[in-house]
Every structure is written in C-alpha cells, then in structure tokens.
PDB file of C-alpha atoms in Angstrom:
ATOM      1  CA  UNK A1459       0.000   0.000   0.000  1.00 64.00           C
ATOM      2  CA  UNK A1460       2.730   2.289   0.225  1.00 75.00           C
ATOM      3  CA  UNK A1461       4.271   1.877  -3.349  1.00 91.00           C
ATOM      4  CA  UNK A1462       3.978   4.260  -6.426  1.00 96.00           C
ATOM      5  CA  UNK A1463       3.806   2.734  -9.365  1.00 96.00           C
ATOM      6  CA  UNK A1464       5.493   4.921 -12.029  1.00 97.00           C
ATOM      7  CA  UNK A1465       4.837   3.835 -16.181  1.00 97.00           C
ATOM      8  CA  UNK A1466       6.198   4.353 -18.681  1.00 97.00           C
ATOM      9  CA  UNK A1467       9.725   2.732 -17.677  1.00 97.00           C
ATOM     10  CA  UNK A1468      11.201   4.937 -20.592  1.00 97.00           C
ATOM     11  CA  UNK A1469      10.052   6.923 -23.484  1.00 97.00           C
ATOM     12  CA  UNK A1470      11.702   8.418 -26.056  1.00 98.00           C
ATOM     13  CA  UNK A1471       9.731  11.569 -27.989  1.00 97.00           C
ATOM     14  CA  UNK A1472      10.768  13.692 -31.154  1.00 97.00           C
ATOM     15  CA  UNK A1473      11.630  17.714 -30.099  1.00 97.00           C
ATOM     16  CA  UNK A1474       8.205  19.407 -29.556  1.00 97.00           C
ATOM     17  CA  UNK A1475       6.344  16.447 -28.624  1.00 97.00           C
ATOM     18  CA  UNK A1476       4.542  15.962 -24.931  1.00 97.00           C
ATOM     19  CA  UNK A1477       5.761  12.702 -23.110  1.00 98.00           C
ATOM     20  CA  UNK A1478       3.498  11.803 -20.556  1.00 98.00           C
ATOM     21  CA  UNK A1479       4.649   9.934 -17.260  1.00 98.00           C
ATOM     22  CA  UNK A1480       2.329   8.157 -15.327  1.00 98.00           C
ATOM     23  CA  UNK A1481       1.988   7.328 -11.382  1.00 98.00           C
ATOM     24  CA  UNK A1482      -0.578   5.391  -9.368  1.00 97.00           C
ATOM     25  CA  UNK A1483      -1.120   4.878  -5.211  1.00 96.00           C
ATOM     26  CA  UNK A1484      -3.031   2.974  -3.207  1.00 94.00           C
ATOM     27  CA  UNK A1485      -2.628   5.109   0.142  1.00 92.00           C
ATOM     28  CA  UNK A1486      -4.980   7.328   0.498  1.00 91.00           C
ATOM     29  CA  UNK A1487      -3.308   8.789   3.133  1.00 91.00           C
ATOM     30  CA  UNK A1488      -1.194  10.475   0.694  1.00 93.00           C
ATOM     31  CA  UNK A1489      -1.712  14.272   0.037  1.00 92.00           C
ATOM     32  CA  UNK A1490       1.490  15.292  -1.674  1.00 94.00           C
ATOM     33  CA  UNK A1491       2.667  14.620  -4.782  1.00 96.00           C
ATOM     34  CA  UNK A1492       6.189  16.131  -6.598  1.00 96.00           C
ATOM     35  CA  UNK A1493       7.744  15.476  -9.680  1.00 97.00           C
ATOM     36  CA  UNK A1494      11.957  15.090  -9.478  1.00 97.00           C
ATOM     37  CA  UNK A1495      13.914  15.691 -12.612  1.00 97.00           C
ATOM     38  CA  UNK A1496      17.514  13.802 -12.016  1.00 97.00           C
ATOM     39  CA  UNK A1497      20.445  14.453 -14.307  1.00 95.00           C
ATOM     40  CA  UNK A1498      22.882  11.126 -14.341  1.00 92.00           C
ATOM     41  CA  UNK A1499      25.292  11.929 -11.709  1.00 87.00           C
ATOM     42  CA  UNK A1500      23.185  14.751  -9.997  1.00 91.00           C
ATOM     43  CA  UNK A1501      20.099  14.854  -6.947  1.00 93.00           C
ATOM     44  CA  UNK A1502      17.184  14.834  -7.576  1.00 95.00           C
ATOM     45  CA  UNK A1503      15.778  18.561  -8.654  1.00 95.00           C
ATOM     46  CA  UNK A1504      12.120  19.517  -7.985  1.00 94.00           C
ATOM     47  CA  UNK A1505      10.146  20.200 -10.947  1.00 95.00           C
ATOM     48  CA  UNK A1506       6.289  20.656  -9.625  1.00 95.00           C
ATOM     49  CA  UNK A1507       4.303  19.364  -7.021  1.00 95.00           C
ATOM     50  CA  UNK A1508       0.222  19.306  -6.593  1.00 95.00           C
ATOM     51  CA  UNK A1509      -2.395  18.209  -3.586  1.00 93.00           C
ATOM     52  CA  UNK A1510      -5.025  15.706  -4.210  1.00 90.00           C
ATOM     53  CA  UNK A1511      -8.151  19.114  -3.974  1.00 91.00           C
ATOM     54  CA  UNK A1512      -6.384  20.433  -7.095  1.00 92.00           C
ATOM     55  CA  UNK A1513      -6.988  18.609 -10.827  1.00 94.00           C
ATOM     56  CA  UNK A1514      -4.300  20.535 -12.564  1.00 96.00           C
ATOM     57  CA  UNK A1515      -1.224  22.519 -12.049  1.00 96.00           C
ATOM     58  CA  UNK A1516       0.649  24.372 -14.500  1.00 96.00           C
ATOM     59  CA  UNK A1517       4.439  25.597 -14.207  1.00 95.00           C
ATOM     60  CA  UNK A1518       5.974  26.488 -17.391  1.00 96.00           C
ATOM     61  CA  UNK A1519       5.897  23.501 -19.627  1.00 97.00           C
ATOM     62  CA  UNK A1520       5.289  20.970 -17.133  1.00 97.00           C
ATOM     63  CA  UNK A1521       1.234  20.272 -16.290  1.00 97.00           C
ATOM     64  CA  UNK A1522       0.418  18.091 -13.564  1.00 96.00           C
ATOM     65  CA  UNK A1523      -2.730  15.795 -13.611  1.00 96.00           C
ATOM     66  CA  UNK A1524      -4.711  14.646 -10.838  1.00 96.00           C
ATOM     67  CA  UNK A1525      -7.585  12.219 -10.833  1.00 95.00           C
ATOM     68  CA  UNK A1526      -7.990  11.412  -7.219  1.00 93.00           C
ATOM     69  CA  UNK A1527     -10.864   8.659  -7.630  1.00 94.00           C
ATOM     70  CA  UNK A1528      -9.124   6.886  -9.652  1.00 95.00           C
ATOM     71  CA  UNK A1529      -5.395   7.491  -7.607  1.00 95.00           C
ATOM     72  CA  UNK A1530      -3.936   8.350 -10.589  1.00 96.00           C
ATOM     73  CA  UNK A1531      -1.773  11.605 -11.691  1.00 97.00           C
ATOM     74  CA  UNK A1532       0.665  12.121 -14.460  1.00 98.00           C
ATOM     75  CA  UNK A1533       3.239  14.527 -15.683  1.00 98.00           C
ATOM     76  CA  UNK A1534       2.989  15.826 -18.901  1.00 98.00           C
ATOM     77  CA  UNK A1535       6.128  17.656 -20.452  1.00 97.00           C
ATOM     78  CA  UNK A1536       4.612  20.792 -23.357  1.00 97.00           C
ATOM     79  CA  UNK A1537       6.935  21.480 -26.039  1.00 97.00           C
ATOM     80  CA  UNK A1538       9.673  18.740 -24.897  1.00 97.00           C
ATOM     81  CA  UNK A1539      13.217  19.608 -25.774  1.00 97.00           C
ATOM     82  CA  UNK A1540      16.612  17.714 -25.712  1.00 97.00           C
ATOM     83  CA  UNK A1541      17.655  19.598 -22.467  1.00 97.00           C
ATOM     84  CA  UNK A1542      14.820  17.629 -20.993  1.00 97.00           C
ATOM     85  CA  UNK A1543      16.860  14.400 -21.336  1.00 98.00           C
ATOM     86  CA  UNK A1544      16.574  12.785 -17.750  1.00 97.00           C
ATOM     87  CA  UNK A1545      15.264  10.604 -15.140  1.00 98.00           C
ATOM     88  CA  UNK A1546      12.256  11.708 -13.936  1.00 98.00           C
ATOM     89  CA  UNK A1547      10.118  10.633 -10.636  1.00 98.00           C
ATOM     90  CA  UNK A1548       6.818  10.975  -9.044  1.00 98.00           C
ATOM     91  CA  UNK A1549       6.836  10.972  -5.658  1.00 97.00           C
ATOM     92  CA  UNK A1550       3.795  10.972  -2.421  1.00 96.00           C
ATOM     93  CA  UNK A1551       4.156  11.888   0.732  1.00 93.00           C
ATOM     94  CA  UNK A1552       2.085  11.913   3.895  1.00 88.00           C
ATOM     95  CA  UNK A1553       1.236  15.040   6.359  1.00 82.00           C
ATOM     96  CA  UNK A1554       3.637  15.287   8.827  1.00 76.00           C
ATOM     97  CA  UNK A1555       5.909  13.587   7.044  1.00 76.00           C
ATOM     98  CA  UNK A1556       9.354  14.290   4.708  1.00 73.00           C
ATOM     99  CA  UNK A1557       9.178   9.952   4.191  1.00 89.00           C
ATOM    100  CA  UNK A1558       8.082  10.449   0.603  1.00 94.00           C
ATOM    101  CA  UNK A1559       8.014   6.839  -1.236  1.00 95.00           C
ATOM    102  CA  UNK A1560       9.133   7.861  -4.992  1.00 96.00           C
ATOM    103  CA  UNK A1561       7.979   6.198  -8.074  1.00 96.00           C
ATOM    104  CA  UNK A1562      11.076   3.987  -9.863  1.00 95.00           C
ATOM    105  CA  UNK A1563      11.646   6.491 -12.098  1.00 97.00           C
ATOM    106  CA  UNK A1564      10.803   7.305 -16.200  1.00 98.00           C
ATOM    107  CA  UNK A1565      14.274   7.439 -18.151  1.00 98.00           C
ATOM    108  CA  UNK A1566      13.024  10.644 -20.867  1.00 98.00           C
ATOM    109  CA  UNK A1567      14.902  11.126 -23.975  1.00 98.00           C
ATOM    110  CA  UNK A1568      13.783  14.259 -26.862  1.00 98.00           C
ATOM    111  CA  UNK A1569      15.367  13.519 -30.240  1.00 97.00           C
ATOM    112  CA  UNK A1570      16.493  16.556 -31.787  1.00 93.00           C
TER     113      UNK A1570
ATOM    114  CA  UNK B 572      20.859  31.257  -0.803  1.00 54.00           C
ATOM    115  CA  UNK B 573      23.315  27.861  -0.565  1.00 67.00           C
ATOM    116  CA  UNK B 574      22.115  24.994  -1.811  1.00 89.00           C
ATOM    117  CA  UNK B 575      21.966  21.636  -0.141  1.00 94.00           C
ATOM    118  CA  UNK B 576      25.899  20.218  -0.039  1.00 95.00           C
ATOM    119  CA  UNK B 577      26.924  16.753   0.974  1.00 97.00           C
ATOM    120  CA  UNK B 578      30.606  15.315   0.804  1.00 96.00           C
ATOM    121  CA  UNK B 579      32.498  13.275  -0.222  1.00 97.00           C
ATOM    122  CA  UNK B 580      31.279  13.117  -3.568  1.00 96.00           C
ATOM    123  CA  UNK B 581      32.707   9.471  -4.210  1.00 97.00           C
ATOM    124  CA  UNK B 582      34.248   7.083  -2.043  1.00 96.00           C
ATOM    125  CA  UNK B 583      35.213   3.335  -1.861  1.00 98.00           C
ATOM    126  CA  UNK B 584      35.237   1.249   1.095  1.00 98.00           C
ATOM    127  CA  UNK B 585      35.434  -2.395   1.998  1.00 98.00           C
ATOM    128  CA  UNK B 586      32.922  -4.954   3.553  1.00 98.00           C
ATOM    129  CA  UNK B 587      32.725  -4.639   6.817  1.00 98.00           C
ATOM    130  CA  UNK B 588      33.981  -1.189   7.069  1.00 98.00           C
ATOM    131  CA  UNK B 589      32.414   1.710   8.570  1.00 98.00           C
ATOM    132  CA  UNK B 590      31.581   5.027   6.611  1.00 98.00           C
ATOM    133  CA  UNK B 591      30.585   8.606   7.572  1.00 98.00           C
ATOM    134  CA  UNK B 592      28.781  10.974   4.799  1.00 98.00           C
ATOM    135  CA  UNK B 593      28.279  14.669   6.042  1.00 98.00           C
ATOM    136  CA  UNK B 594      26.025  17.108   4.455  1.00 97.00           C
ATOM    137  CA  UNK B 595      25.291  20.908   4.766  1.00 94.00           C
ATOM    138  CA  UNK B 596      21.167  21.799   5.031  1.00 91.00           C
ATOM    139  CA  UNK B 597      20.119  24.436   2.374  1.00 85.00           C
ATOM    140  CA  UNK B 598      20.106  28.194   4.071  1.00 83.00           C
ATOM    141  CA  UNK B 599      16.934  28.679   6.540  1.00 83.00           C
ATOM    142  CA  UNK B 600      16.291  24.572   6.759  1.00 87.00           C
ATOM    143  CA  UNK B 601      15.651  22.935   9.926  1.00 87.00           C
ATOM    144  CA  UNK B 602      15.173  19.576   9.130  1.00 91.00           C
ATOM    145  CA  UNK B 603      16.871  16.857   7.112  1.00 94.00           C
ATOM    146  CA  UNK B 604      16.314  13.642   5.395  1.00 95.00           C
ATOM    147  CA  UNK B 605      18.716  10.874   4.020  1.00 97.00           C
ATOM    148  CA  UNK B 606      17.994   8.725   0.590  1.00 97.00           C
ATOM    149  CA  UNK B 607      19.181   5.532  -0.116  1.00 98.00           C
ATOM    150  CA  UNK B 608      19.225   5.468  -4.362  1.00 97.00           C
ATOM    151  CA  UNK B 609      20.839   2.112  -5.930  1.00 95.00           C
ATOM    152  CA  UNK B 610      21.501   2.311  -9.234  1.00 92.00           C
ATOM    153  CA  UNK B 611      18.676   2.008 -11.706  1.00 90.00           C
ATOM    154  CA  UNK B 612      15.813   2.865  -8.846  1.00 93.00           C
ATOM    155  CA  UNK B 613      13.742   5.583  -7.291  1.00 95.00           C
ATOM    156  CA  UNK B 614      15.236   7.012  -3.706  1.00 96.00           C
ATOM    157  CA  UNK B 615      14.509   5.114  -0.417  1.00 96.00           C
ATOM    158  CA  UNK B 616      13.979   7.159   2.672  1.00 96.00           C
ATOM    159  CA  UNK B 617      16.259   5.787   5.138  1.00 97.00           C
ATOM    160  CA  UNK B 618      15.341   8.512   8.066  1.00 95.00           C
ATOM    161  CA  UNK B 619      14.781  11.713   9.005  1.00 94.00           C
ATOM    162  CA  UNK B 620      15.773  14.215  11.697  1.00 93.00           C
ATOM    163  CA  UNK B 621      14.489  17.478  13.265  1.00 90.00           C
ATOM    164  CA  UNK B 622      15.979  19.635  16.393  1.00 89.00           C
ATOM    165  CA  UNK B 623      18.612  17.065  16.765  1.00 91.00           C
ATOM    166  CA  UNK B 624      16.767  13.852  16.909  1.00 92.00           C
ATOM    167  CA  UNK B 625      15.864  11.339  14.488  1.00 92.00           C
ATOM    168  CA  UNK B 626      11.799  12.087  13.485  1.00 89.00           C
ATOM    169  CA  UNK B 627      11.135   9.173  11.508  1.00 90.00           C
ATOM    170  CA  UNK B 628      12.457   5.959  10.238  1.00 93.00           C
ATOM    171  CA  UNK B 629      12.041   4.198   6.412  1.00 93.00           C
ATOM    172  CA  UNK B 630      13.119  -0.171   6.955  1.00 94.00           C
ATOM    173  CA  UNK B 631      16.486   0.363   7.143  1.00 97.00           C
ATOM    174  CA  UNK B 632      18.877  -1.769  10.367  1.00 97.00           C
ATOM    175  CA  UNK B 633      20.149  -0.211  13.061  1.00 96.00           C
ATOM    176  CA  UNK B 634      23.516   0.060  11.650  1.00 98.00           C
ATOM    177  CA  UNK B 635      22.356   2.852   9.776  1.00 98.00           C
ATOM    178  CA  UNK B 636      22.512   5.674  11.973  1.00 97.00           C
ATOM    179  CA  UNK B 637      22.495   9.560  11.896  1.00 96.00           C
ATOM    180  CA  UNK B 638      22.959  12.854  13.687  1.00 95.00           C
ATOM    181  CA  UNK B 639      21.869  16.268  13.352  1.00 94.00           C
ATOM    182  CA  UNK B 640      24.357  19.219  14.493  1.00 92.00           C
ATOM    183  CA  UNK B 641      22.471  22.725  16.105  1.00 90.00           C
ATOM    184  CA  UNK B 642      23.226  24.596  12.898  1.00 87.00           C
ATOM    185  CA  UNK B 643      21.182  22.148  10.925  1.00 87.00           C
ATOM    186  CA  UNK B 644      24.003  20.193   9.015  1.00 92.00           C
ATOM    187  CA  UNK B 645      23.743  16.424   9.436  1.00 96.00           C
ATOM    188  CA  UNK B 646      25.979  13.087   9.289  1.00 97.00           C
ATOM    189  CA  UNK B 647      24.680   9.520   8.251  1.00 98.00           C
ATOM    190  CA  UNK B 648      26.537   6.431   9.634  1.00 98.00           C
ATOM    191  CA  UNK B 649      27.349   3.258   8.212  1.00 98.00           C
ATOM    192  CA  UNK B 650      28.607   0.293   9.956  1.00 97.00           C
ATOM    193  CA  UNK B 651      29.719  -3.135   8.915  1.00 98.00           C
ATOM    194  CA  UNK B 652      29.105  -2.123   5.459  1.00 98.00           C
ATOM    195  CA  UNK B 653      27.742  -4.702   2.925  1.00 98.00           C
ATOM    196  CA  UNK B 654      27.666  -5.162  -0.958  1.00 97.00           C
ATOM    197  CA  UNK B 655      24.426  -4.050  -1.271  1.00 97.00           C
ATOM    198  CA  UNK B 656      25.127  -1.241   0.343  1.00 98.00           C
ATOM    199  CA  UNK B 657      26.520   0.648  -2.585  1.00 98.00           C
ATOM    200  CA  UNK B 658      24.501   3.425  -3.663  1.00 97.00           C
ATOM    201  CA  UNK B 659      23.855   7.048  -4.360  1.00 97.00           C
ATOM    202  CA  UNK B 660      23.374   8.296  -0.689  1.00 98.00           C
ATOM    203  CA  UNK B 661      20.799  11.713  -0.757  1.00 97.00           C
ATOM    204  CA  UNK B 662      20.889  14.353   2.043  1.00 97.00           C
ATOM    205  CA  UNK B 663      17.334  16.352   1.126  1.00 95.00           C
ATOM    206  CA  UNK B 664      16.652  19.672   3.605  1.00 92.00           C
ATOM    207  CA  UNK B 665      13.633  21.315   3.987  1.00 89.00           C
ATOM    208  CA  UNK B 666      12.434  23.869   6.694  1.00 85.00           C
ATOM    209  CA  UNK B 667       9.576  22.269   8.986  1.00 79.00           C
ATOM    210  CA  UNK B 668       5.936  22.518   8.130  1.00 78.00           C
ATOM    211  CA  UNK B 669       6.844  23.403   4.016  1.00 81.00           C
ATOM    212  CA  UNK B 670       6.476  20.161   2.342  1.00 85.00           C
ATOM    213  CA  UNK B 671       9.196  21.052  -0.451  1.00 88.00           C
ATOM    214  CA  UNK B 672      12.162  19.084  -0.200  1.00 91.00           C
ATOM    215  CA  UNK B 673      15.820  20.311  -1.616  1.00 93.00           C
ATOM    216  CA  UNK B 674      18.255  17.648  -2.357  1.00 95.00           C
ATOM    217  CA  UNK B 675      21.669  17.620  -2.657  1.00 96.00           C
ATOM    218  CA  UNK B 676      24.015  16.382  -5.139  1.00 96.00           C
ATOM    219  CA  UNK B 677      24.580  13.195  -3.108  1.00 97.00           C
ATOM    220  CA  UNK B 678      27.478  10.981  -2.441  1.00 97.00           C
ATOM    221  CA  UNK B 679      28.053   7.706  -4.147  1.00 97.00           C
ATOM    222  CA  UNK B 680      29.370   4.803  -2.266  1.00 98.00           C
ATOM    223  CA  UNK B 681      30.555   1.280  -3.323  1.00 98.00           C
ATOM    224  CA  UNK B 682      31.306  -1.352  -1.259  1.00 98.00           C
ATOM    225  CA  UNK B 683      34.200  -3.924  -2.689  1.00 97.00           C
TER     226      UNK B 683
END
C-alpha cells in the first residue's frame, strides 16, 4: 500500500512532442505529490508538485494531472526539448511527514 | 541562498567497514532527510531528523545511523558495510511545516 507505481519505464519523444509519465497509489493517506527531474550523476531537482483538492497545475511547460478517484496523476512535459533528457520521478508523501516513497523512475529522452 | 551540499562526492570502502557521509542543510532549513538510491531505482527514505533527533524511520537496520548538528548540518553512519550497500546516498533539507524538499548532489558509495 505504500508503493507508487510509475509507467512508462522509458520513453523516447521527437523535439516538440509531450511525453506523458504516469503514477498510481493505493494510500490514500497520501496528500502530496512532486515530480523530481535527475540528471545522471546529480540529486534529484524539484520540478512541480500538486495536492489531491487540485486537478491541474501548471508551471511552465510541465502540467500536472490529478484524478484522485481513480489514484492516478501524471506529468505531462509541453513542447519537450533535448535539455529535458533525464530521469524523472513521481513521488507521495504523507502530512507530517518528509518519508516520501518515490515512483522507480521514467528514463526521458527528446530527439532533436 | 546555498544549496543543499553533501561530501564526499565518491568514495570506496570495503565490507565490513564503517563510513561517515556529512552534508550541509540548504540556508533557513531545519530539518533533514537521508535517501538511499541504488543504481537504476527511485530514492529510499532511510530517516529523518528534526531539532537534533531522528523524526522518523524508512526499513532500514540499526547500523544505519544519523545525527543532526544545532546549525542544521547532518551526518549519516554506516557500519559493517555490505555489498548491497553501494549506492547514491541523498541528504534532502527542507524547513519544517513546508512540504518542499531540496536535495543535494549526493554521495556515491561502493562497497568492494
């Protein structure tokens, strides 16, 4: 009950296409959800985050999705570009808590 | 504003051997959290500490240990060190009640 289960385990898109990274919980406990962009030999970087009374979040050209019936959300990347070559993971967290249990990760690459 | 800075950046140890990774909390962040990420996988929260004491525990043994200094900057411990062991090893501050959390670049172990 306390996994994320992140799909696809990689993609690869043409420049200006819109991957789309999936993620799906059990807990419903969970009320946070980020998105980590990791570089190889880098941390993990923050890219967005959304809670479970939102649908949607925008920040630049990363969108968030929420569906909380059906414990679903996604990250969708607008416009993709080589630069956005990485790792990325989704992520869940409870209140009260900095334990978040991550996704294992969507290896993106953008063909230029 | 200073990022979140761990050291060393690579090291190499031997089973059974006992290892010490330090790390410096972003500017302003009380509390920190250590990642376990093996190669290939999404980050495993090992633990967690706030105001000096440890504030939450992911399934990781007892020889995994930590402390947390009064100006915020943190050490994980490592005893009898195992194979398995090797790994990228993520400090990740954040200041308490935000739900953001920074990491660091981490510091990458292996065990020989």
């Amino acid at each position: 009950q306390q996994q994320v289960k992140q799909s696809p385990q990689s993609l690869i898109v043409q420049k200006g296409g819109i991957p789309i990274i999936n993620c799906a919980y059990e807990n419903t406990a969970f009320d946070y959800f980020p998105w980590y962009q990791q570089f190889p030999g880098k941390g993990p970087a923050l890219l967005i985050a959304i809670r479970p009374d939102v649908s949607e979040k925008k920040e630049g050209r990363f969108t968030i999705s929420f569906n909380k019936s059906a414990k679903q959300f996604s990250l969708h990347i607008m416009d993709s570009q080589p630069g956005d070559s990485a790792t990325y993971f989704c992520a869940a967290s409870v209140s009260g808590t900095y334990k978040y249990i991550f996704g294992t990760g969507t290896r993106l690459k953008v063909l230029a | 504003e200073t990022g979140v800075t761990q050291s060393p950046t690579h090291l190499i140890k031997t089973r059974g051997q006992q290892v010490t990774l330090r790390c410096s909390s972003q500017s302003g962040h009380n509390t920190v959290s250590w990642y376990q990420q093996a190669l290939g996988q999404g980050p495993q929260f090992i633990f967690q500490y706030y105001r000096e004491e440890e504030n939450g525990r992911g399934n990781f043994p007892p020889r995994f240990s930590g402390l947390q200094f009064p100006n915020y900057s943190s050490e994980l411990n490592v005893n009898a060190l195992e194979l398995d062991d090797s790994a990228l090893y993520l400090c990740a501050s954040s200041f308490s009640g935000v739900r953001e959390l920074f990491f660091g670049e981490g510091s990458r172990l292996t065990v020989l």
